[in-house]
mmCIF file of C-alpha atoms in Angstrom:
data_model
loop_
_atom_site.group_PDB
_atom_site.id
_atom_site.type_symbol
_atom_site.label_atom_id
_atom_site.label_comp_id
_atom_site.label_asym_id
_atom_site.label_seq_id
_atom_site.Cartn_x
_atom_site.Cartn_y
_atom_site.Cartn_z
ATOM 1 C CA MET A 1 8.899 -49.376 -31.302
ATOM 2 C CA ARG A 2 12.005 -47.177 -31.453
ATOM 3 C CA TYR A 3 13.301 -45.270 -34.467
ATOM 4 C CA PRO A 4 16.626 -43.700 -35.579
ATOM 5 C CA LEU A 5 16.846 -40.016 -34.656
ATOM 6 C CA ASP A 6 17.607 -38.952 -38.240
ATOM 7 C CA PHE A 7 16.167 -41.702 -40.391
ATOM 8 C CA LYS A 8 16.057 -39.528 -43.540
ATOM 9 C CA ASP A 9 18.504 -37.098 -45.122
ATOM 10 C CA ASP A 10 15.890 -34.391 -44.702
ATOM 11 C CA PHE A 11 15.604 -32.337 -41.505
ATOM 12 C CA PRO A 12 12.015 -31.061 -42.009
ATOM 13 C CA ASN A 13 10.679 -34.585 -42.595
ATOM 14 C CA ASN A 14 12.596 -35.976 -39.616
ATOM 15 C CA LEU A 15 11.211 -33.243 -37.377
ATOM 16 C CA LEU A 16 7.680 -33.789 -38.725
ATOM 17 C CA PHE A 17 7.978 -37.546 -38.107
ATOM 18 C CA TRP A 18 8.834 -37.044 -34.429
ATOM 19 C CA MET A 19 6.045 -34.493 -33.986
ATOM 20 C CA GLU A 20 3.652 -36.974 -35.570
ATOM 21 C CA ARG A 21 4.804 -39.742 -33.181
ATOM 22 C CA PHE A 22 4.573 -37.385 -30.195
ATOM 23 C CA ILE A 23 1.034 -36.239 -31.006
ATOM 24 C CA TYR A 24 0.025 -39.860 -31.587
ATOM 25 C CA SER A 25 1.208 -40.724 -28.069
ATOM 26 C CA LYS A 26 -0.623 -37.715 -26.623
ATOM 27 C CA LEU A 27 -3.893 -38.663 -28.311
ATOM 28 C CA ASN A 28 -3.625 -42.031 -26.595
ATOM 29 C CA SER A 29 -2.869 -40.581 -23.162
ATOM 30 C CA LEU A 30 -5.026 -37.453 -22.795
ATOM 31 C CA SER A 31 -8.268 -37.628 -20.865
ATOM 32 C CA ASN A 32 -11.131 -38.291 -23.281
ATOM 33 C CA HIS A 33 -14.146 -38.020 -20.993
ATOM 34 C CA GLN A 34 -15.361 -34.948 -22.937
ATOM 35 C CA VAL A 35 -15.022 -36.574 -26.356
ATOM 36 C CA ARG A 36 -18.340 -36.523 -28.203
ATOM 37 C CA ASP A 37 -17.368 -38.447 -31.323
ATOM 38 C CA LYS A 38 -14.882 -41.238 -30.676
ATOM 39 C CA LYS A 39 -14.767 -42.135 -34.397
ATOM 40 C CA GLU A 40 -13.089 -38.817 -35.085
ATOM 41 C CA ILE A 41 -10.303 -39.700 -32.652
ATOM 42 C CA VAL A 42 -9.929 -43.156 -34.241
ATOM 43 C CA ASN A 43 -9.667 -41.548 -37.692
ATOM 44 C CA ALA A 44 -7.022 -39.149 -36.396
ATOM 45 C CA LEU A 45 -4.980 -41.976 -34.909
ATOM 46 C CA ASN A 46 -5.142 -43.885 -38.201
ATOM 47 C CA LYS A 47 -3.883 -40.892 -40.161
ATOM 48 C CA LEU A 48 -0.958 -40.478 -37.787
ATOM 49 C CA ARG A 49 -0.218 -44.209 -37.799
ATOM 50 C CA TYR A 50 0.209 -44.253 -41.568
ATOM 51 C CA GLY A 51 2.156 -40.996 -41.700
ATOM 52 C CA ILE A 52 1.530 -37.442 -42.850
ATOM 53 C CA ALA A 53 3.256 -35.406 -45.555
ATOM 54 C CA GLU A 54 3.225 -31.856 -44.191
ATOM 55 C CA ILE A 55 2.824 -29.877 -41.005
ATOM 56 C CA LYS A 56 -0.588 -28.540 -42.046
ATOM 57 C CA GLU A 57 -1.968 -32.073 -41.888
ATOM 58 C CA LEU A 58 -0.857 -32.363 -38.270
ATOM 59 C CA GLN A 59 -2.588 -29.086 -37.495
ATOM 60 C CA GLU A 60 -5.818 -30.246 -39.164
ATOM 61 C CA ILE A 61 -5.751 -33.596 -37.356
ATOM 62 C CA CYS A 62 -5.408 -31.872 -33.985
ATOM 63 C CA LYS A 63 -8.180 -29.441 -34.904
ATOM 64 C CA GLN A 64 -10.374 -32.431 -35.757
ATOM 65 C CA CYS A 65 -9.657 -33.967 -32.335
ATOM 66 C CA ARG A 66 -10.278 -30.707 -30.520
ATOM 67 C CA ASN A 67 -13.631 -30.264 -32.258
ATOM 68 C CA ALA A 68 -14.503 -33.817 -31.211
ATOM 69 C CA GLY A 69 -13.945 -32.842 -27.575
ATOM 70 C CA LEU A 70 -10.278 -33.651 -26.926
ATOM 71 C CA ILE A 71 -9.532 -30.108 -25.739
ATOM 72 C CA GLY A 72 -6.095 -30.775 -24.204
ATOM 73 C CA ILE A 73 -4.385 -31.514 -27.521
ATOM 74 C CA ASN A 74 -4.385 -27.813 -28.427
ATOM 75 C CA THR A 75 -1.894 -27.154 -25.617
ATOM 76 C CA TYR A 76 0.705 -29.184 -27.512
ATOM 77 C CA VAL A 77 -0.002 -28.564 -31.166
ATOM 78 C CA GLN A 78 0.283 -24.764 -31.258
ATOM 79 C CA PRO A 79 3.821 -24.624 -29.799
ATOM 80 C CA LEU A 80 4.883 -27.516 -32.071
ATOM 81 C CA ILE A 81 3.608 -25.749 -35.208
ATOM 82 C CA LYS A 82 5.628 -22.642 -34.302
ATOM 83 C CA LEU A 83 8.653 -24.757 -33.409
ATOM 84 C CA TYR A 84 8.499 -26.513 -36.769
ATOM 85 C CA GLU A 85 8.441 -23.169 -38.599
ATOM 86 C CA HIS A 86 11.354 -21.860 -36.537
ATOM 87 C CA LEU A 87 13.676 -24.869 -36.747
ATOM 88 C CA THR A 88 13.105 -25.575 -40.441
ATOM 89 C CA TYR A 89 13.884 -21.923 -41.172
ATOM 90 C CA LEU A 90 17.265 -22.162 -39.444
ATOM 91 C CA GLY A 91 18.600 -24.576 -42.046
ATOM 92 C CA LEU A 92 19.658 -27.418 -39.791
ATOM 93 C CA ALA A 93 20.900 -30.707 -41.187
ATOM 94 C CA SER A 94 20.268 -32.938 -38.183
ATOM 95 C CA LEU A 95 18.109 -32.986 -35.085
ATOM 96 C CA LYS A 96 21.364 -33.301 -33.143
ATOM 97 C CA GLU A 97 22.026 -29.630 -33.923
ATOM 98 C CA VAL A 98 19.046 -28.577 -31.785
ATOM 99 C CA ASP A 99 20.246 -27.413 -28.380
ATOM 100 C CA GLU A 100 18.997 -25.584 -25.302
ATOM 101 C CA GLU A 101 20.131 -22.164 -26.518
ATOM 102 C CA MET A 102 18.294 -22.602 -29.811
ATOM 103 C CA LEU A 103 15.079 -23.507 -28.002
ATOM 104 C CA LYS A 104 15.408 -20.537 -25.672
ATOM 105 C CA GLU A 105 15.805 -18.310 -28.720
ATOM 106 C CA PHE A 106 12.574 -19.805 -30.041
ATOM 107 C CA LEU A 107 10.762 -19.174 -26.755
ATOM 108 C CA THR A 108 12.016 -15.596 -26.581
ATOM 109 C CA ILE A 109 10.808 -14.814 -30.095
ATOM 110 C CA TYR A 110 7.450 -16.561 -30.046
ATOM 111 C CA THR A 111 6.261 -16.043 -26.458
ATOM 112 C CA SER A 112 7.313 -12.453 -25.735
ATOM 113 C CA ALA A 113 3.744 -11.122 -26.074
ATOM 114 C CA LEU A 114 2.054 -14.093 -24.412
ATOM 115 C CA SER A 115 0.851 -14.565 -20.837
ATOM 116 C CA ASP A 116 2.962 -16.383 -18.258
ATOM 117 C CA ALA A 117 0.518 -19.271 -18.342
ATOM 118 C CA THR A 118 0.957 -19.671 -22.102
ATOM 119 C CA LYS A 119 4.734 -19.337 -21.769
ATOM 120 C CA LYS A 120 4.674 -22.216 -19.302
ATOM 121 C CA ASN A 121 2.614 -24.271 -21.752
ATOM 122 C CA TYR A 122 5.213 -23.670 -24.480
ATOM 123 C CA ARG A 123 8.011 -24.678 -22.127
ATOM 124 C CA MET A 124 6.127 -27.779 -20.988
ATOM 125 C CA THR A 125 5.503 -28.805 -24.606
ATOM 126 C CA LEU A 126 9.201 -28.538 -25.505
ATOM 127 C CA LEU A 127 10.219 -30.521 -22.431
ATOM 128 C CA ASN A 128 7.636 -33.220 -23.178
ATOM 129 C CA PHE A 129 8.496 -33.361 -26.875
ATOM 130 C CA PHE A 130 12.266 -33.697 -26.511
ATOM 131 C CA GLY A 131 11.860 -35.979 -23.503
ATOM 132 C CA PHE A 132 9.701 -38.210 -25.721
ATOM 133 C CA ILE A 133 12.409 -38.287 -28.423
ATOM 134 C CA ASP A 134 15.055 -39.087 -25.782
ATOM 135 C CA LYS A 135 13.130 -42.227 -24.855
ATOM 136 C CA GLN A 136 12.035 -43.314 -28.331
ATOM 137 C CA ASN A 137 15.123 -42.931 -30.553
ATOM 138 C CA GLU A 138 17.635 -45.738 -31.063
ATOM 139 C CA ASP A 139 20.303 -46.366 -33.701
ATOM 140 C CA ASP A 140 21.355 -49.660 -35.290
ATOM 141 C CA GLU A 141 23.769 -50.320 -32.430
ATOM 142 C CA GLY A 142 21.091 -49.899 -29.788
ATOM 143 C CA SER A 143 22.311 -46.478 -28.596
ATOM 144 C CA SER A 144 20.079 -43.463 -28.019
ATOM 145 C CA TYR A 145 20.750 -39.742 -28.441
ATOM 146 C CA ASN A 146 19.641 -37.658 -25.450
ATOM 147 C CA PHE A 147 18.898 -33.940 -25.769
ATOM 148 C CA ARG A 148 18.571 -33.468 -21.987
ATOM 149 C CA ILE A 149 16.590 -30.259 -22.459
ATOM 150 C CA GLU A 150 15.842 -28.497 -19.150
ATOM 151 C CA LEU A 151 14.838 -24.880 -19.968
ATOM 152 C CA LYS A 152 15.159 -23.854 -16.344
ATOM 153 C CA ASN A 153 16.063 -20.254 -17.061
ATOM 154 C CA TRP A 154 14.576 -18.230 -19.892
ATOM 155 C CA GLY A 155 12.544 -15.052 -20.306
ATOM 156 C CA GLY A 156 10.607 -14.250 -17.148
ATOM 157 C CA LEU A 157 10.596 -17.840 -15.927
ATOM 158 C CA ARG A 158 13.579 -18.320 -13.647
ATOM 159 C CA GLY A 159 14.961 -21.534 -12.235
ATOM 160 C CA LYS A 160 18.055 -22.829 -10.488
ATOM 161 C CA SER A 161 19.988 -23.704 -13.625
ATOM 162 C CA GLY A 162 21.557 -21.159 -15.963
ATOM 163 C CA GLN A 163 21.601 -21.084 -19.736
ATOM 164 C CA LYS A 164 23.643 -23.534 -21.745
ATOM 165 C CA LEU A 165 25.989 -21.658 -24.044
ATOM 166 C CA PRO A 166 26.057 -22.395 -27.772
ATOM 167 C CA SER A 167 29.035 -23.944 -29.537
ATOM 168 C CA TYR A 168 31.265 -21.443 -31.321
ATOM 169 C CA MET A 169 34.774 -21.034 -32.712
ATOM 170 C CA ASN A 170 37.245 -18.640 -31.139
ATOM 171 C CA GLU A 171 39.158 -16.186 -33.315
ATOM 172 C CA ASN A 172 42.072 -18.563 -33.904
ATOM 173 C CA GLU A 173 39.714 -21.373 -34.934
ATOM 174 C CA VAL A 174 37.839 -19.050 -37.268
ATOM 175 C CA HIS A 175 41.107 -18.224 -39.063
ATOM 176 C CA ARG A 176 41.889 -21.945 -39.315
ATOM 177 C CA PHE A 177 38.414 -22.577 -40.676
ATOM 178 C CA LEU A 178 38.795 -19.844 -43.317
ATOM 179 C CA ASN A 179 42.179 -21.221 -44.361
ATOM 180 C CA GLY A 180 40.592 -24.663 -44.424
ATOM 181 C CA ILE A 181 37.874 -23.454 -46.797
ATOM 182 C CA ASN A 182 40.516 -22.261 -49.266
ATOM 183 C CA SER A 183 42.546 -25.468 -49.082
ATOM 184 C CA PHE A 184 39.726 -28.014 -48.910
ATOM 185 C CA PRO A 185 39.913 -30.511 -51.832
ATOM 186 C CA PHE A 186 36.462 -30.094 -53.369
ATOM 187 C CA LYS A 187 35.867 -32.628 -56.160
ATOM 188 C CA HIS A 188 35.197 -30.109 -58.937
ATOM 189 C CA GLU A 189 36.430 -26.589 -59.600
ATOM 190 C CA ASP A 190 32.937 -25.147 -59.958
ATOM 191 C CA LEU A 191 31.734 -26.761 -56.717
ATOM 192 C CA GLY A 192 34.830 -25.443 -54.961
ATOM 193 C CA ALA A 193 34.102 -21.860 -56.018
ATOM 194 C CA ARG A 194 30.434 -22.155 -55.048
ATOM 195 C CA ASN A 195 31.047 -23.801 -51.673
ATOM 196 C CA ARG A 196 33.864 -21.438 -50.702
ATOM 197 C CA LEU A 197 31.662 -18.449 -51.532
ATOM 198 C CA LEU A 198 28.714 -19.864 -49.604
ATOM 199 C CA LEU A 199 30.659 -20.683 -46.435
ATOM 200 C CA LYS A 200 32.504 -17.361 -46.466
ATOM 201 C CA LEU A 201 29.251 -15.436 -46.790
ATOM 202 C CA ILE A 202 27.883 -17.180 -43.706
ATOM 203 C CA ILE A 203 30.980 -16.883 -41.495
ATOM 204 C CA TYR A 204 31.768 -13.264 -42.502
ATOM 205 C CA THR A 205 28.199 -11.954 -42.102
ATOM 206 C CA GLY A 206 26.457 -14.340 -39.677
ATOM 207 C CA ILE A 207 23.450 -14.820 -41.956
ATOM 208 C CA ARG A 208 21.377 -17.964 -41.520
ATOM 209 C CA VAL A 209 21.895 -20.899 -43.899
ATOM 210 C CA SER A 210 18.354 -20.499 -45.211
ATOM 211 C CA GLU A 211 18.972 -16.790 -45.829
ATOM 212 C CA ALA A 212 22.124 -17.587 -47.797
ATOM 213 C CA LEU A 213 20.382 -20.244 -49.899
ATOM 214 C CA ASN A 214 17.529 -17.841 -50.721
ATOM 215 C CA LEU A 215 19.822 -15.071 -51.991
ATOM 216 C CA LYS A 216 19.260 -13.925 -55.553
ATOM 217 C CA ILE A 217 21.785 -12.363 -57.910
ATOM 218 C CA LYS A 218 20.069 -8.979 -57.627
ATOM 219 C CA ASP A 219 20.532 -9.074 -53.830
ATOM 220 C CA ILE A 220 24.326 -8.709 -54.084
ATOM 221 C CA THR A 221 25.796 -5.395 -55.265
ATOM 222 C CA LEU A 222 29.332 -4.027 -55.244
ATOM 223 C CA ASP A 223 29.760 -0.703 -53.449
ATOM 224 C CA GLY A 224 33.413 0.356 -53.583
ATOM 225 C CA GLU A 225 35.419 -1.979 -51.384
ATOM 226 C CA PHE A 226 32.347 -3.779 -50.071
ATOM 227 C CA PHE A 227 29.583 -6.057 -51.241
ATOM 228 C CA LEU A 228 26.150 -5.060 -49.936
ATOM 229 C CA ILE A 229 23.863 -8.041 -49.453
ATOM 230 C CA GLN A 230 20.111 -7.664 -49.031
ATOM 231 C CA VAL A 231 18.806 -10.452 -46.817
ATOM 232 C CA ARG A 232 15.237 -11.533 -46.165
ATOM 233 C CA GLY A 233 14.973 -12.759 -42.589
ATOM 234 C CA LYS A 234 12.180 -14.280 -40.540
ATOM 235 C CA GLY A 235 8.761 -12.893 -41.325
ATOM 236 C CA ASN A 236 10.202 -11.636 -44.642
ATOM 237 C CA LYS A 237 11.890 -8.795 -42.746
ATOM 238 C CA PRO A 238 14.658 -7.175 -44.818
ATOM 239 C CA ARG A 239 18.097 -6.211 -43.590
ATOM 240 C CA VAL A 240 21.432 -5.386 -45.208
ATOM 241 C CA VAL A 241 24.769 -6.979 -44.341
ATOM 242 C CA MET A 242 28.203 -6.074 -45.666
ATOM 243 C CA ILE A 243 31.327 -8.003 -46.525
ATOM 244 C CA LYS A 244 34.712 -6.795 -47.739
ATOM 245 C CA ALA A 245 34.973 -7.407 -51.476
ATOM 246 C CA LYS A 246 38.496 -8.781 -51.167
ATOM 247 C CA ASN A 247 37.215 -11.667 -49.032
ATOM 248 C CA ILE A 248 34.932 -13.148 -51.696
ATOM 249 C CA SER A 249 35.700 -11.445 -55.060
ATOM 250 C CA CYS A 250 37.679 -14.324 -56.587
ATOM 251 C CA ASP A 251 35.213 -17.011 -55.526
ATOM 252 C CA PHE A 252 32.235 -14.861 -56.512
ATOM 253 C CA SER A 253 33.584 -14.192 -60.009
ATOM 254 C CA ALA A 254 34.571 -17.822 -60.504
ATOM 255 C CA TRP A 255 31.176 -19.139 -59.405
ATOM 256 C CA ILE A 256 29.254 -16.654 -61.572
ATOM 257 C CA ASN A 257 31.203 -17.952 -64.578
ATOM 258 C CA PHE A 258 30.479 -21.589 -63.666
ATOM 259 C CA ARG A 259 26.866 -21.041 -62.590
ATOM 260 C CA PRO A 260 24.238 -22.594 -64.922
ATOM 261 C CA THR A 261 22.453 -20.196 -67.270
ATOM 262 C CA GLU A 262 18.984 -21.325 -66.200
ATOM 263 C CA VAL A 263 18.583 -21.184 -62.446
ATOM 264 C CA GLN A 264 15.502 -21.557 -60.253
ATOM 265 C CA ASP A 265 14.295 -18.098 -59.128
ATOM 266 C CA GLU A 266 17.649 -16.543 -60.133
ATOM 267 C CA LEU A 267 19.218 -17.954 -56.954
ATOM 268 C CA VAL A 268 22.896 -17.275 -56.317
ATOM 269 C CA PHE A 269 23.567 -20.823 -55.138
ATOM 270 C CA CYS A 270 22.303 -23.852 -57.018
ATOM 271 C CA ASN A 271 23.298 -27.348 -58.114
ATOM 272 C CA HIS A 272 24.303 -28.432 -61.633
ATOM 273 C CA LYS A 273 20.640 -28.543 -62.642
ATOM 274 C CA GLY A 274 19.994 -24.995 -61.465
ATOM 275 C CA LYS A 275 17.970 -26.149 -58.459
ATOM 276 C CA LYS A 276 18.195 -24.828 -54.908
ATOM 277 C CA LEU A 277 20.756 -26.416 -52.588
ATOM 278 C CA THR A 278 19.553 -28.213 -49.465
ATOM 279 C CA GLN A 279 20.407 -27.047 -45.982
ATOM 280 C CA ALA A 280 21.594 -30.552 -45.105
ATOM 281 C CA TYR A 281 24.208 -30.360 -47.869
ATOM 282 C CA VAL A 282 25.629 -27.116 -46.457
ATOM 283 C CA SER A 283 25.932 -28.565 -42.960
ATOM 284 C CA ARG A 284 27.755 -31.616 -44.324
ATOM 285 C CA ILE A 285 30.280 -29.371 -46.089
ATOM 286 C CA VAL A 286 30.812 -27.339 -42.904
ATOM 287 C CA GLU A 287 31.393 -30.478 -40.854
ATOM 288 C CA GLN A 288 33.866 -31.850 -43.405
ATOM 289 C CA VAL A 289 35.919 -28.640 -43.393
ATOM 290 C CA LEU A 290 35.878 -28.492 -39.587
ATOM 291 C CA LEU A 291 37.013 -32.072 -39.106
ATOM 292 C CA THR A 292 39.651 -31.827 -41.847
ATOM 293 C CA ASN A 293 41.200 -28.915 -39.961
ATOM 294 C CA GLY A 294 41.017 -30.511 -36.531
ATOM 295 C CA ILE A 295 38.215 -28.283 -35.222
ATOM 296 C CA ARG A 296 35.773 -30.254 -33.124
ATOM 297 C CA LYS A 297 32.757 -28.736 -31.426
ATOM 298 C CA GLU A 298 29.725 -30.151 -29.651
ATOM 299 C CA LYS A 299 27.646 -28.877 -32.591
ATOM 300 C CA ASN A 300 29.420 -29.030 -35.978
ATOM 301 C CA GLY A 301 26.553 -27.796 -38.157
ATOM 302 C CA ALA A 302 26.415 -24.653 -40.250
ATOM 303 C CA HIS A 303 24.452 -22.778 -37.548
ATOM 304 C CA MET A 304 27.602 -22.855 -35.415
ATOM 305 C CA LEU A 305 29.201 -20.451 -37.935
ATOM 306 C CA ARG A 306 26.515 -17.895 -37.075
ATOM 307 C CA HIS A 307 27.263 -18.274 -33.354
ATOM 308 C CA SER A 308 30.981 -17.799 -34.072
ATOM 309 C CA PHE A 309 30.352 -14.595 -36.034
ATOM 310 C CA ALA A 310 28.077 -13.183 -33.331
ATOM 311 C CA THR A 311 30.508 -14.039 -30.534
ATOM 312 C CA LEU A 312 33.452 -12.342 -32.238
ATOM 313 C CA LEU A 313 31.306 -9.349 -33.218
ATOM 314 C CA TYR A 314 30.310 -8.730 -29.615
ATOM 315 C CA GLN A 315 33.822 -9.314 -28.269
ATOM 316 C CA LYS A 316 35.268 -6.744 -30.668
ATOM 317 C CA SER A 317 32.453 -4.181 -30.636
ATOM 318 C CA GLN A 318 30.925 -4.528 -27.139
ATOM 319 C CA ASP A 319 27.742 -3.373 -28.898
ATOM 320 C CA LEU A 320 24.775 -5.668 -28.239
ATOM 321 C CA VAL A 321 22.440 -3.636 -30.459
ATOM 322 C CA LEU A 322 24.872 -4.061 -33.350
ATOM 323 C CA VAL A 323 24.790 -7.832 -32.796
ATOM 324 C CA GLN A 324 20.989 -7.755 -32.789
ATOM 325 C CA GLU A 325 20.840 -5.774 -36.035
ATOM 326 C CA ALA A 326 23.516 -7.861 -37.761
ATOM 327 C CA LEU A 327 21.801 -11.162 -36.905
ATOM 328 C CA GLY A 328 18.284 -9.913 -37.522
ATOM 329 C CA HIS A 329 17.035 -10.790 -34.040
ATOM 330 C CA ALA A 330 13.574 -9.449 -33.276
ATOM 331 C CA ASN A 331 14.345 -9.220 -29.561
ATOM 332 C CA LEU A 332 17.487 -7.903 -27.893
ATOM 333 C CA ASN A 333 17.250 -10.656 -25.278
ATOM 334 C CA THR A 334 17.944 -13.209 -27.991
ATOM 335 C CA SER A 335 21.289 -11.501 -28.674
ATOM 336 C CA ARG A 336 22.162 -11.229 -24.994
ATOM 337 C CA ILE A 337 23.505 -14.801 -24.904
ATOM 338 C CA TYR A 338 26.698 -13.567 -26.584
ATOM 339 C CA THR A 339 27.591 -11.319 -23.639
ATOM 340 C CA HIS A 340 28.552 -14.479 -21.756
ATOM 341 C CA PHE A 341 31.642 -14.772 -23.935
ATOM 342 C CA ASP A 342 33.105 -11.405 -22.893
ATOM 343 C CA LYS A 343 36.519 -12.437 -21.566
ATOM 344 C CA GLN A 344 37.595 -8.880 -20.760
ATOM 345 C CA LYS A 345 34.753 -8.451 -18.289
ATOM 346 C CA LEU A 346 35.576 -11.813 -16.774
ATOM 347 C CA LYS A 347 39.208 -10.743 -16.388
ATOM 348 C CA ASN A 348 38.051 -7.679 -14.460
ATOM 349 C CA THR A 349 36.603 -9.989 -11.824
ATOM 350 C CA THR A 350 40.090 -11.323 -11.121
ATOM 351 C CA GLU A 351 41.233 -7.861 -9.963
ATOM 352 C CA ILE A 352 38.801 -7.699 -7.046
ATOM 353 C CA MET A 353 41.199 -9.524 -4.733
ATOM 354 C CA ASN A 354 44.984 -9.387 -5.038
#
């Protein structure tokens, strides 16, 4: 049976569903000659067949199978658990936003201290997982979405194919996007102030969607002509980003006046009930602004704003360490992807032969 790629308006649950289906297929295909208690495997299959509610359940089911003698399942579950943590943290709205560059970033972060053999297991798991989704997803019209993940060149594992570059806006498109934010016809004045502030924070600083949605009032302070923003990144690692006050002052003041008096965890951004916004909502707003202003990219989600910021930052600064610090990357190699957009260096290659 085939399923829609995004059958719910909830990225974490969609991702968990496909991991559940993938593990179910693996339990049915792995060699079971060492299995001591076949009832345990049957119980695990039943749990997966009827669906699970959280990633911890998947981990426990695989542990149950491993203890019963199905050793090979551990090769797949550990990378998938880490992948789930990584992708849900990024604040994606759709599985279609996952691309090769994003997966290579994941591999760089989570396998840097691992052996080559384990790195290969991680790569194999990602290839198998997304290959499985390629074959099993189908929309109402009978069409399938194909990720075509190859991962032929990452870290210390080299292949014939180079990296796929992420989608990003050039400087002209960024200006159009910013103008589009200001002119976009949001339904209500308070939502307009909130959404403009949110999108500007992301595009001007390159912070992740999840980092923006987790900001608290106390995290934003005015320091002369700048706002200092304390961000909690992956692993709860703190960093500080800056934004010119003139770029967000009006929207910030307007939203603070509109913002409900009782807000969950004192969050900066919330809905009318004071609850946290969803990452899917932010990506929908980004896509609407992009399309309204005639900006079309392969990936239209909110994460593309982060790529655009990082690309322009490197082009203007030529400082890879600055890009790493601004984005909160744990490894400099993760930031190195943005050196591929250096047009000035490319132009120098044209001077070799007259």
